[in-house]
Amino acid sequence: MSERLVVIGADAAGMSAASQARRLKGPDELEIVAFERGRFTSYSACGIPYWVGGDVAGRDKLIARTPEEHRARSIDLRMRTEVTEIDVEGRRVRSRDLESGGEAWTTYDKLVIATGARPVRPELPGIDAPGVHGVQTLEDGQALLDTLRHTRGERAVVVGAGYIGVEMAEALTNRGYRVTVVNRGPQPMATLDADMGALVGEAMTGMGMEMVNDAEVTKILTGEDGRVRAVATDDAEYAADIVILGIGVRPNTDLARNAGLPLGEHGGLLTDLAMRVRGHDDIWAGGDCVEVLDLVAGRERHIALGTHANKHGQIIGSGVGGDYGTFPGVVGTAVSKVCDLEIARTGLREKDAQAAGLQYVTATIESTSRAGYFPGAALMTVKMLAERRTGRLLGVQIVGREGAAKRVDIAAVALTARMTAEQLTTLDLGYAPPFSPVWDPVLVAARKAVRAVRERS
């Protein structure tokens, strides 16, 4: 007798899990039913700003696998169908067809929760006015592009200066808009320390964007036609023909909370190493709706990234299919760009280290992406945190031009291996003048960090 797997959410984690489970078990052994409230599956939400900005030719380029392709693999994928309730005791879920309104219960033997995250959308006057857009889903991206095509605008306001905010600021700049970024923090990119975020802000200003820091949006102002015309703070108004909300996301876990499943301090589901929901052997969760272990700080965090979601899905599908895999945690690696400026971080910021009770030293250096004499050498700034006395690497942040961001991968590997700054200085990295100075910038920062550790010991 076959078992039934029910999957809630048909993007990265959900369909990676379903696909991996199908590879391990055929339709005679495992029936798979997946529910998706939207119109698209298995797509790259991270690519939406580049689609909007014109770097990606069209929406379909962002779709890895269509509903029809999933169904061809014997996955019963039900689009535009929202799961509204999980009955853990009854081992069933209630769903609603968003087109017809019809409701039904579906039983399960095994359940995967991959409900993702939802964008922060503050309850402000005018927040729902035409011309105000979030960019979480492909539907959001399409709606934004439709607005841009039918708006003869020149001015755009981006609310928020995190990854989505700076990427959308770039996208709209590329489309010829005069962009104002309104940011509640003292510097853009709160995922960096303030001194590194200041470098991002200076660069964005140099690109012609207006940066408004330490400002809280209080309302969206509309014109006589009901469309957005400006964004207001306590101190000023900023004219806008279009507004982009890039304030961040929260785990979409209302279903799980109502079902009594365990949530962490950030609102994400808590799982074991095999991605099973704690206390429930036949329920798994992955993607942006879960919290993951920070291997450096030793505590759970919520990090919404497609890289993690796809790995979660592979591990979940293996477990459902009778194989084995674990997800031990993350070190918090992320990269982004705004025009030609590259931004990267991994591990802990200073305030993260303080919150974890760690004493640390910092080292900040300036270097170049190639040998200084080689054409195209671009400046970059590298900041490194190391634990006092032990010298264990705690975090690295990099801001620079071409060739800067992916250098953070060196540090990500070192953090995962719990290397010290001194061990990092001995790494046998590739060198040739077109690719690096003889001392790679990350190693230069490590050398300075070693000196700082010795001075503080």
Short mmCIF file of C-alpha atoms in Angstrom, two decimals:
data_model
loop_
_atom_site.label_atom_id
_atom_site.label_comp_id
_atom_site.label_asym_id
_atom_site.label_seq_id
_atom_site.Cartn_x
_atom_site.Cartn_y
_atom_site.Cartn_z
CA MET A 1 0.00 0.00 0.00
CA SER A 2 1.42 3.38 -1.01
CA GLU A 3 1.88 6.34 1.34
CA ARG A 4 0.82 9.91 0.64
CA LEU A 5 3.13 12.89 0.93
CA VAL A 6 1.47 16.31 1.11
CA VAL A 7 3.59 19.37 0.35
CA ILE A 8 2.43 22.88 1.26
CA GLY A 9 4.20 25.38 -0.99
CA ALA A 10 5.59 24.68 -4.46
CA ASP A 11 8.69 26.80 -4.72
CA ALA A 12 12.32 26.02 -3.85
CA ALA A 13 12.09 23.91 -0.69
CA GLY A 14 8.71 22.32 -1.38
CA MET A 15 9.32 21.15 -4.92
CA SER A 16 12.94 20.20 -4.27
CA ALA A 17 11.60 17.93 -1.53
CA ALA A 18 8.86 16.53 -3.77
CA SER A 19 11.27 15.95 -6.66
CA GLN A 20 13.89 14.25 -4.51
CA ALA A 21 11.27 12.04 -2.88
CA ARG A 22 10.00 11.07 -6.34
CA ARG A 23 13.53 10.13 -7.43
CA LEU A 24 13.71 7.71 -4.52
CA LYS A 25 10.19 6.31 -4.64
CA GLY A 26 7.91 5.71 -7.60
CA PRO A 27 4.18 6.50 -7.80
CA ASP A 28 3.27 2.99 -6.67
CA GLU A 29 5.12 3.53 -3.40
CA LEU A 30 4.54 7.22 -2.76
CA GLU A 31 1.71 9.48 -3.87
CA ILE A 32 2.70 13.13 -3.83
CA VAL A 33 0.16 15.96 -3.58
CA ALA A 34 1.46 19.54 -3.58
CA PHE A 35 -0.52 22.74 -2.97
CA GLU A 36 0.50 26.17 -4.27
CA ARG A 37 -1.54 29.32 -3.80
CA GLY A 38 0.26 31.22 -6.55
CA ARG A 39 0.51 30.84 -10.32
CA PHE A 40 4.16 29.77 -10.59
CA THR A 41 6.43 27.05 -9.24
CA SER A 42 10.15 26.52 -8.73
CA TYR A 43 11.31 30.04 -9.59
CA SER A 44 14.12 32.33 -8.50
CA ALA A 45 12.69 35.14 -6.41
CA CYS A 46 16.26 36.42 -6.03
CA GLY A 47 16.27 37.17 -9.74
CA ILE A 48 13.23 39.47 -9.68
CA PRO A 49 15.19 42.75 -9.26
CA TYR A 50 17.35 41.83 -12.26
CA TRP A 51 14.30 40.98 -14.34
CA VAL A 52 12.74 44.34 -13.39
CA GLY A 53 16.00 46.15 -14.15
CA GLY A 54 16.35 44.55 -17.57
CA ASP A 55 19.34 42.28 -16.93
CA VAL A 56 17.14 39.18 -17.28
CA ALA A 57 15.26 38.99 -20.57
CA GLY A 58 11.91 37.72 -19.30
CA ARG A 59 9.92 36.08 -16.54
CA ASP A 60 10.31 32.55 -17.90
CA LYS A 61 14.08 32.79 -17.49
CA LEU A 62 13.51 32.72 -13.73
CA ILE A 63 11.40 29.54 -13.75
CA ALA A 64 13.37 26.33 -13.21
CA ARG A 65 10.42 23.94 -13.60
CA THR A 66 6.80 24.57 -14.59
CA PRO A 67 3.70 22.96 -13.06
CA GLU A 68 3.35 20.82 -16.17
CA GLU A 69 6.91 19.53 -15.78
CA HIS A 70 6.24 18.59 -12.15
CA ARG A 71 3.01 16.83 -13.08
CA ALA A 72 4.85 14.88 -15.78
CA ARG A 73 6.85 13.35 -12.92
CA SER A 74 3.69 12.03 -11.23
CA ILE A 75 3.35 14.88 -8.74
CA ASP A 76 -0.27 15.93 -8.21
CA LEU A 77 0.36 19.68 -8.18
CA ARG A 78 -2.68 21.81 -7.39
CA MET A 79 -2.12 25.43 -8.35
CA ARG A 80 -4.07 28.42 -7.02
CA THR A 81 -4.99 26.28 -4.03
CA GLU A 82 -4.29 27.57 -0.53
CA VAL A 83 -3.93 25.36 2.52
CA THR A 84 -5.91 27.00 5.30
CA GLU A 85 -5.54 24.51 8.15
CA ILE A 86 -3.31 21.68 9.32
CA ASP A 87 -4.99 19.05 11.50
CA VAL A 88 -2.01 17.32 13.11
CA GLU A 89 -4.07 14.83 15.11
CA GLY A 90 -6.19 13.89 12.12
CA ARG A 91 -3.16 13.89 9.77
CA ARG A 92 -4.93 16.00 7.17
CA VAL A 93 -4.91 19.50 5.66
CA ARG A 94 -7.80 21.70 4.58
CA SER A 95 -7.40 23.54 1.27
CA ARG A 96 -9.37 26.16 -0.64
CA ASP A 97 -9.45 26.54 -4.42
CA LEU A 98 -8.83 30.26 -4.93
CA GLU A 99 -10.66 30.26 -8.25
CA SER A 100 -13.84 28.40 -7.30
CA GLY A 101 -13.81 28.88 -3.54
CA GLY A 102 -14.36 25.17 -2.97
CA GLU A 103 -12.81 23.55 0.11
CA ALA A 104 -11.62 20.01 0.78
CA TRP A 105 -9.65 17.92 3.26
CA THR A 106 -6.65 15.85 2.14
CA THR A 107 -5.12 13.22 4.38
CA TYR A 108 -1.38 12.63 4.61
CA ASP A 109 1.07 10.07 5.90
CA LYS A 110 3.93 12.53 5.63
CA LEU A 111 3.77 16.33 5.47
CA VAL A 112 6.20 18.97 4.23
CA ILE A 113 5.65 22.60 5.21
CA ALA A 114 7.37 25.01 2.81
CA THR A 115 5.23 28.12 3.17
CA GLY A 116 8.13 30.55 2.76
CA ALA A 117 8.21 34.09 4.10
CA ARG A 118 5.98 37.09 3.65
CA PRO A 119 7.16 40.66 3.15
CA VAL A 120 6.85 43.15 5.96
CA ARG A 121 4.05 45.54 4.98
CA PRO A 122 3.41 48.11 7.69
CA GLU A 123 -0.09 49.36 8.30
CA LEU A 124 0.37 52.89 7.01
CA PRO A 125 -2.14 55.27 5.42
CA GLY A 126 -1.98 54.82 1.65
CA ILE A 127 0.06 51.60 1.75
CA ASP A 128 -2.40 49.88 -0.62
CA ALA A 129 -2.54 52.73 -3.14
CA PRO A 130 -1.88 51.99 -6.82
CA GLY A 131 1.81 52.40 -7.52
CA VAL A 132 2.98 50.87 -4.23
CA HIS A 133 4.63 47.48 -4.78
CA GLY A 134 6.32 44.67 -2.93
CA VAL A 135 8.60 42.26 -4.80
CA GLN A 136 8.36 38.88 -3.07
CA THR A 137 6.83 36.68 -5.78
CA LEU A 138 6.82 36.44 -9.57
CA GLU A 139 3.28 37.82 -9.47
CA ASP A 140 4.66 40.84 -7.60
CA GLY A 141 7.39 41.30 -10.20
CA GLN A 142 4.90 41.08 -13.06
CA ALA A 143 2.58 43.59 -11.38
CA LEU A 144 5.48 45.99 -10.90
CA LEU A 145 6.57 45.69 -14.52
CA ASP A 146 2.99 46.26 -15.68
CA THR A 147 2.89 49.44 -13.61
CA LEU A 148 6.24 50.63 -14.97
CA ARG A 149 5.09 50.09 -18.55
CA HIS A 150 1.98 52.19 -17.99
CA THR A 151 3.50 54.91 -15.82
CA ARG A 152 5.24 57.92 -17.30
CA GLY A 153 7.19 58.42 -14.14
CA GLU A 154 10.57 59.84 -13.30
CA ARG A 155 10.73 59.51 -9.52
CA ALA A 156 10.87 56.36 -7.44
CA VAL A 157 11.08 55.88 -3.69
CA VAL A 158 12.42 52.64 -2.24
CA VAL A 159 11.47 52.06 1.40
CA GLY A 160 14.18 50.03 3.09
CA ALA A 161 17.88 49.59 2.36
CA GLY A 162 18.50 45.89 2.84
CA TYR A 163 19.22 43.43 0.04
CA ILE A 164 15.90 43.93 -1.76
CA GLY A 165 16.00 47.69 -1.23
CA VAL A 166 19.43 48.25 -2.74
CA GLU A 167 18.81 45.78 -5.57
CA MET A 168 15.53 47.48 -6.47
CA ALA A 169 17.23 50.88 -6.25
CA GLU A 170 19.64 49.62 -8.89
CA ALA A 171 16.82 48.19 -11.02
CA LEU A 172 14.93 51.47 -11.09
CA THR A 173 18.09 53.49 -11.70
CA ASN A 174 18.74 51.26 -14.70
CA ARG A 175 15.25 52.11 -15.95
CA GLY A 176 16.00 55.82 -15.81
CA TYR A 177 14.24 56.75 -12.56
CA ARG A 178 15.55 59.24 -10.05
CA VAL A 179 15.69 57.07 -6.95
CA THR A 180 15.32 58.03 -3.29
CA VAL A 181 15.98 55.34 -0.68
CA VAL A 182 14.31 55.94 2.68
CA ASN A 183 16.01 53.91 5.39
CA ARG A 184 15.12 53.73 9.07
CA GLY A 185 18.70 52.84 10.07
CA PRO A 186 21.77 55.05 10.24
CA GLN A 187 23.32 53.37 7.18
CA PRO A 188 22.08 51.09 4.40
CA MET A 189 22.64 47.33 4.62
CA ALA A 190 22.00 46.61 8.29
CA THR A 191 23.43 43.15 7.64
CA LEU A 192 26.82 44.91 7.73
CA ASP A 193 28.45 46.84 10.54
CA ALA A 194 27.74 50.57 10.35
CA ASP A 195 31.24 51.47 9.13
CA MET A 196 30.90 49.06 6.19
CA GLY A 197 27.30 50.12 5.52
CA ALA A 198 28.53 53.70 5.28
CA LEU A 199 30.71 52.68 2.33
CA VAL A 200 27.61 51.36 0.57
CA GLY A 201 25.73 54.58 1.28
CA GLU A 202 28.56 56.73 -0.05
CA ALA A 203 28.72 54.67 -3.22
CA MET A 204 24.95 54.85 -3.78
CA THR A 205 25.04 58.61 -3.38
CA GLY A 206 27.87 58.73 -5.89
CA MET A 207 25.66 56.80 -8.33
CA GLY A 208 23.08 59.58 -8.16
CA MET A 209 20.70 58.00 -5.67
CA GLU A 210 19.38 60.05 -2.78
CA MET A 211 19.96 58.31 0.56
CA VAL A 212 17.69 59.30 3.45
CA ASN A 213 18.85 57.55 6.63
CA ASP A 214 17.39 57.55 10.14
CA ALA A 215 13.96 58.19 8.65
CA GLU A 216 10.71 56.36 9.37
CA VAL A 217 7.97 56.39 6.74
CA THR A 218 4.71 57.57 8.33
CA LYS A 219 2.34 57.49 5.35
CA ILE A 220 1.99 57.18 1.60
CA LEU A 221 0.44 60.26 0.03
CA THR A 222 -1.88 59.98 -2.95
CA GLY A 223 -3.10 62.36 -5.64
CA GLU A 224 -6.63 63.11 -6.81
CA ASP A 225 -6.55 59.99 -8.98
CA GLY A 226 -5.83 57.83 -5.91
CA ARG A 227 -2.34 56.92 -7.11
CA VAL A 228 0.79 57.38 -5.03
CA ARG A 229 2.38 60.81 -5.31
CA ALA A 230 4.82 60.92 -2.38
CA VAL A 231 6.22 59.19 0.69
CA ALA A 232 6.10 61.09 3.97
CA THR A 233 8.34 60.88 7.04
CA ASP A 234 8.13 62.96 10.20
CA ASP A 235 10.39 65.57 8.64
CA ALA A 236 9.80 65.61 4.90
CA GLU A 237 7.94 64.41 1.82
CA TYR A 238 9.61 62.65 -1.11
CA ALA A 239 7.85 62.80 -4.45
CA ALA A 240 7.20 59.41 -6.02
CA ASP A 241 5.56 58.08 -9.16
CA ILE A 242 6.20 54.58 -7.86
CA VAL A 243 7.08 53.16 -4.43
CA ILE A 244 8.89 49.88 -3.73
CA LEU A 245 8.67 48.25 -0.31
CA GLY A 246 11.91 46.52 0.62
CA ILE A 247 11.54 46.38 4.40
CA GLY A 248 12.30 42.69 4.85
CA VAL A 249 10.40 39.45 5.39
CA ARG A 250 9.06 37.31 8.22
CA PRO A 251 8.51 33.54 8.29
CA ASN A 252 5.05 32.66 6.96
CA THR A 253 4.10 30.36 9.81
CA ASP A 254 0.51 31.21 10.75
CA LEU A 255 -0.59 27.72 9.62
CA ALA A 256 2.07 26.09 11.76
CA ARG A 257 1.33 28.29 14.76
CA ASN A 258 -2.39 27.51 14.58
CA ALA A 259 -1.57 23.82 14.38
CA GLY A 260 0.49 24.01 17.56
CA LEU A 261 3.83 23.30 15.91
CA PRO A 262 6.99 24.65 17.61
CA LEU A 263 8.26 28.09 16.58
CA GLY A 264 11.46 29.88 17.51
CA GLU A 265 12.03 33.42 18.77
CA HIS A 266 12.05 34.77 15.20
CA GLY A 267 8.73 33.11 14.35
CA GLY A 268 10.20 30.32 12.21
CA LEU A 269 9.53 26.61 12.57
CA LEU A 270 12.06 24.65 14.61
CA THR A 271 13.44 21.45 13.11
CA ASP A 272 16.03 18.81 13.88
CA LEU A 273 19.11 18.19 11.75
CA ALA A 274 17.07 16.11 9.28
CA MET A 275 14.63 19.04 8.88
CA ARG A 276 11.84 17.23 10.74
CA VAL A 277 9.66 19.53 12.83
CA ARG A 278 10.69 18.99 16.43
CA GLY A 279 8.46 16.45 18.14
CA HIS A 280 6.81 15.29 14.91
CA ASP A 281 8.47 12.40 13.08
CA ASP A 282 6.28 12.63 9.97
CA ILE A 283 6.29 16.41 9.48
CA TRP A 284 9.20 18.21 7.81
CA ALA A 285 9.74 21.92 7.15
CA GLY A 286 12.23 23.88 5.07
CA GLY A 287 12.96 27.12 3.29
CA ASP A 288 12.12 30.62 4.45
CA CYS A 289 9.58 29.40 7.04
CA VAL A 290 12.19 27.75 9.30
CA GLU A 291 14.94 28.90 11.62
CA VAL A 292 18.43 27.53 11.14
CA LEU A 293 21.39 27.09 13.46
CA ASP A 294 24.08 29.75 13.23
CA LEU A 295 27.26 27.69 13.47
CA VAL A 296 29.31 30.66 14.66
CA ALA A 297 26.98 32.11 17.30
CA GLY A 298 25.42 28.79 18.32
CA ARG A 299 21.82 30.03 18.17
CA GLU A 300 18.88 29.88 15.77
CA ARG A 301 18.42 32.57 13.14
CA HIS A 302 15.93 33.27 10.38
CA ILE A 303 17.70 33.66 7.03
CA ALA A 304 15.56 33.77 3.87
CA LEU A 305 17.79 32.53 1.03
CA GLY A 306 17.10 30.27 -1.92
CA THR A 307 20.41 28.47 -1.41
CA HIS A 308 19.27 27.20 1.97
CA ALA A 309 15.76 26.38 0.73
CA ASN A 310 17.01 24.13 -2.05
CA LYS A 311 19.35 22.30 0.33
CA HIS A 312 16.53 21.86 2.83
CA GLY A 313 14.34 20.41 0.10
CA GLN A 314 16.99 17.87 -0.93
CA ILE A 315 17.42 16.72 2.67
CA ILE A 316 13.68 16.54 3.31
CA GLY A 317 13.05 14.59 0.12
CA SER A 318 15.80 12.16 1.08
CA GLY A 319 14.22 11.59 4.47
CA VAL A 320 10.75 11.13 3.04
CA GLY A 321 12.13 8.72 0.44
CA GLY A 322 13.90 6.55 2.99
CA ASP A 323 17.41 7.92 2.48
CA TYR A 324 19.37 10.09 4.90
CA GLY A 325 20.73 13.62 5.05
CA THR A 326 21.20 16.47 7.51
CA PHE A 327 21.45 20.25 7.44
CA PRO A 328 23.93 21.16 10.20
CA GLY A 329 23.48 24.94 9.96
CA VAL A 330 24.84 28.07 8.29
CA VAL A 331 27.48 30.73 8.78
CA GLY A 332 25.33 33.52 7.35
CA THR A 333 26.90 34.11 3.96
CA ALA A 334 25.25 36.55 1.56
CA VAL A 335 26.29 38.66 -1.42
CA SER A 336 24.58 41.44 -3.31
CA LYS A 337 25.32 44.37 -5.61
CA VAL A 338 24.11 47.82 -6.42
CA CYS A 339 25.24 48.86 -9.89
CA ASP A 340 29.00 48.17 -9.94
CA LEU A 341 29.37 47.97 -6.14
CA GLU A 342 29.65 44.47 -4.69
CA ILE A 343 28.62 43.71 -1.10
CA ALA A 344 29.37 40.54 0.87
CA ARG A 345 29.25 39.26 4.42
CA THR A 346 29.60 36.00 6.32
CA GLY A 347 29.62 35.15 10.01
CA LEU A 348 28.98 37.67 12.77
CA ARG A 349 28.76 41.44 12.85
CA GLU A 350 30.06 43.23 15.93
CA LYS A 351 26.63 43.37 17.53
CA ASP A 352 26.10 39.66 16.82
CA ALA A 353 29.34 38.80 18.59
CA GLN A 354 28.35 40.99 21.54
CA ALA A 355 24.93 39.34 21.74
CA ALA A 356 26.58 35.91 21.75
CA GLY A 357 28.86 36.94 24.63
CA LEU A 358 32.01 36.77 22.50
CA GLN A 359 34.98 39.09 22.97
CA TYR A 360 36.59 39.99 19.69
CA VAL A 361 39.04 42.13 17.78
CA THR A 362 38.49 43.76 14.39
CA ALA A 363 40.76 44.43 11.45
CA THR A 364 39.88 46.56 8.42
CA ILE A 365 42.07 46.88 5.34
CA GLU A 366 41.92 48.33 1.84
CA SER A 367 43.32 46.38 -1.06
CA THR A 368 42.69 45.69 -4.74
CA SER A 369 41.01 42.92 -6.69
CA ARG A 370 44.10 42.34 -8.85
CA ALA A 371 47.76 43.19 -8.65
CA GLY A 372 47.90 46.97 -8.29
CA TYR A 373 49.82 47.39 -11.54
CA PHE A 374 47.42 45.23 -13.56
CA PRO A 375 44.74 47.02 -15.64
CA GLY A 376 41.30 46.97 -14.03
CA ALA A 377 42.47 46.58 -10.45
CA ALA A 378 39.57 47.77 -8.28
CA LEU A 379 39.56 48.87 -4.66
CA MET A 380 37.87 46.85 -1.95
CA THR A 381 37.53 47.12 1.82
CA VAL A 382 37.66 43.97 3.95
CA LYS A 383 36.66 43.88 7.62
CA MET A 384 37.40 40.84 9.76
CA LEU A 385 36.30 39.84 13.26
CA ALA A 386 38.30 37.30 15.28
CA GLU A 387 37.78 36.00 18.78
CA ARG A 388 40.02 37.51 21.43
CA ARG A 389 42.74 35.14 22.70
CA THR A 390 41.82 32.16 20.52
CA GLY A 391 41.93 34.06 17.23
CA ARG A 392 38.99 32.02 15.89
CA LEU A 393 37.49 33.68 12.83
CA LEU A 394 34.08 35.17 13.63
CA GLY A 395 33.07 37.14 10.55
CA VAL A 396 34.10 38.91 7.37
CA GLN A 397 32.51 41.78 5.42
CA ILE A 398 33.63 43.02 2.01
CA VAL A 399 32.60 46.09 0.01
CA GLY A 400 34.22 46.84 -3.32
CA ARG A 401 34.04 46.74 -7.07
CA GLU A 402 34.46 43.86 -9.50
CA GLY A 403 36.04 40.79 -7.93
CA ALA A 404 35.14 41.68 -4.33
CA ALA A 405 31.99 39.80 -3.39
CA LYS A 406 32.86 36.17 -4.13
CA ARG A 407 36.03 36.43 -2.07
CA VAL A 408 33.75 36.04 0.93
CA ASP A 409 33.51 32.33 0.06
CA ILE A 410 37.06 31.89 1.36
CA ALA A 411 35.90 33.15 4.74
CA ALA A 412 32.70 31.08 4.63
CA VAL A 413 34.73 27.89 4.28
CA ALA A 414 37.10 29.01 7.03
CA LEU A 415 34.20 29.77 9.37
CA THR A 416 32.61 26.39 8.73
CA ALA A 417 35.93 24.71 9.52
CA ARG A 418 36.31 26.85 12.69
CA MET A 419 39.67 28.12 11.51
CA THR A 420 41.64 30.83 13.24
CA ALA A 421 42.77 34.01 11.56
CA GLU A 422 46.33 32.72 11.71
CA GLN A 423 45.37 29.49 9.94
CA LEU A 424 43.61 31.58 7.34
CA THR A 425 46.86 33.42 6.54
CA THR A 426 48.48 30.12 5.47
CA LEU A 427 45.83 29.11 2.93
CA ASP A 428 47.24 28.23 -0.49
CA LEU A 429 45.01 30.45 -2.62
CA GLY A 430 45.33 30.89 -6.35
CA TYR A 431 47.43 33.80 -7.51
CA ALA A 432 48.17 35.53 -10.79
CA PRO A 433 48.22 39.30 -11.38
CA PRO A 434 44.91 39.34 -13.35
CA PHE A 435 43.10 37.73 -10.41
CA SER A 436 44.69 38.87 -7.16
CA PRO A 437 47.56 40.69 -5.51
CA VAL A 438 50.27 38.34 -4.28
CA TRP A 439 48.59 38.61 -0.87
CA ASP A 440 44.85 38.20 -1.38
CA PRO A 441 42.81 40.92 0.39
CA VAL A 442 41.20 38.35 2.71
CA LEU A 443 44.64 37.14 3.78
CA VAL A 444 45.83 40.71 4.32
CA ALA A 445 42.88 41.25 6.66
CA ALA A 446 43.68 37.97 8.42
CA ARG A 447 47.28 39.06 9.00
CA LYS A 448 46.08 42.30 10.56
CA ALA A 449 43.58 40.37 12.68
CA VAL A 450 46.36 38.08 13.96
CA ARG A 451 48.32 41.15 15.11
CA ALA A 452 45.22 42.51 16.86
CA VAL A 453 44.65 39.20 18.66
CA ARG A 454 48.24 39.15 19.90
CA GLU A 455 48.02 42.72 21.12
CA ARG A 456 44.82 41.98 23.09
CA SER A 457 46.00 38.65 24.58
#
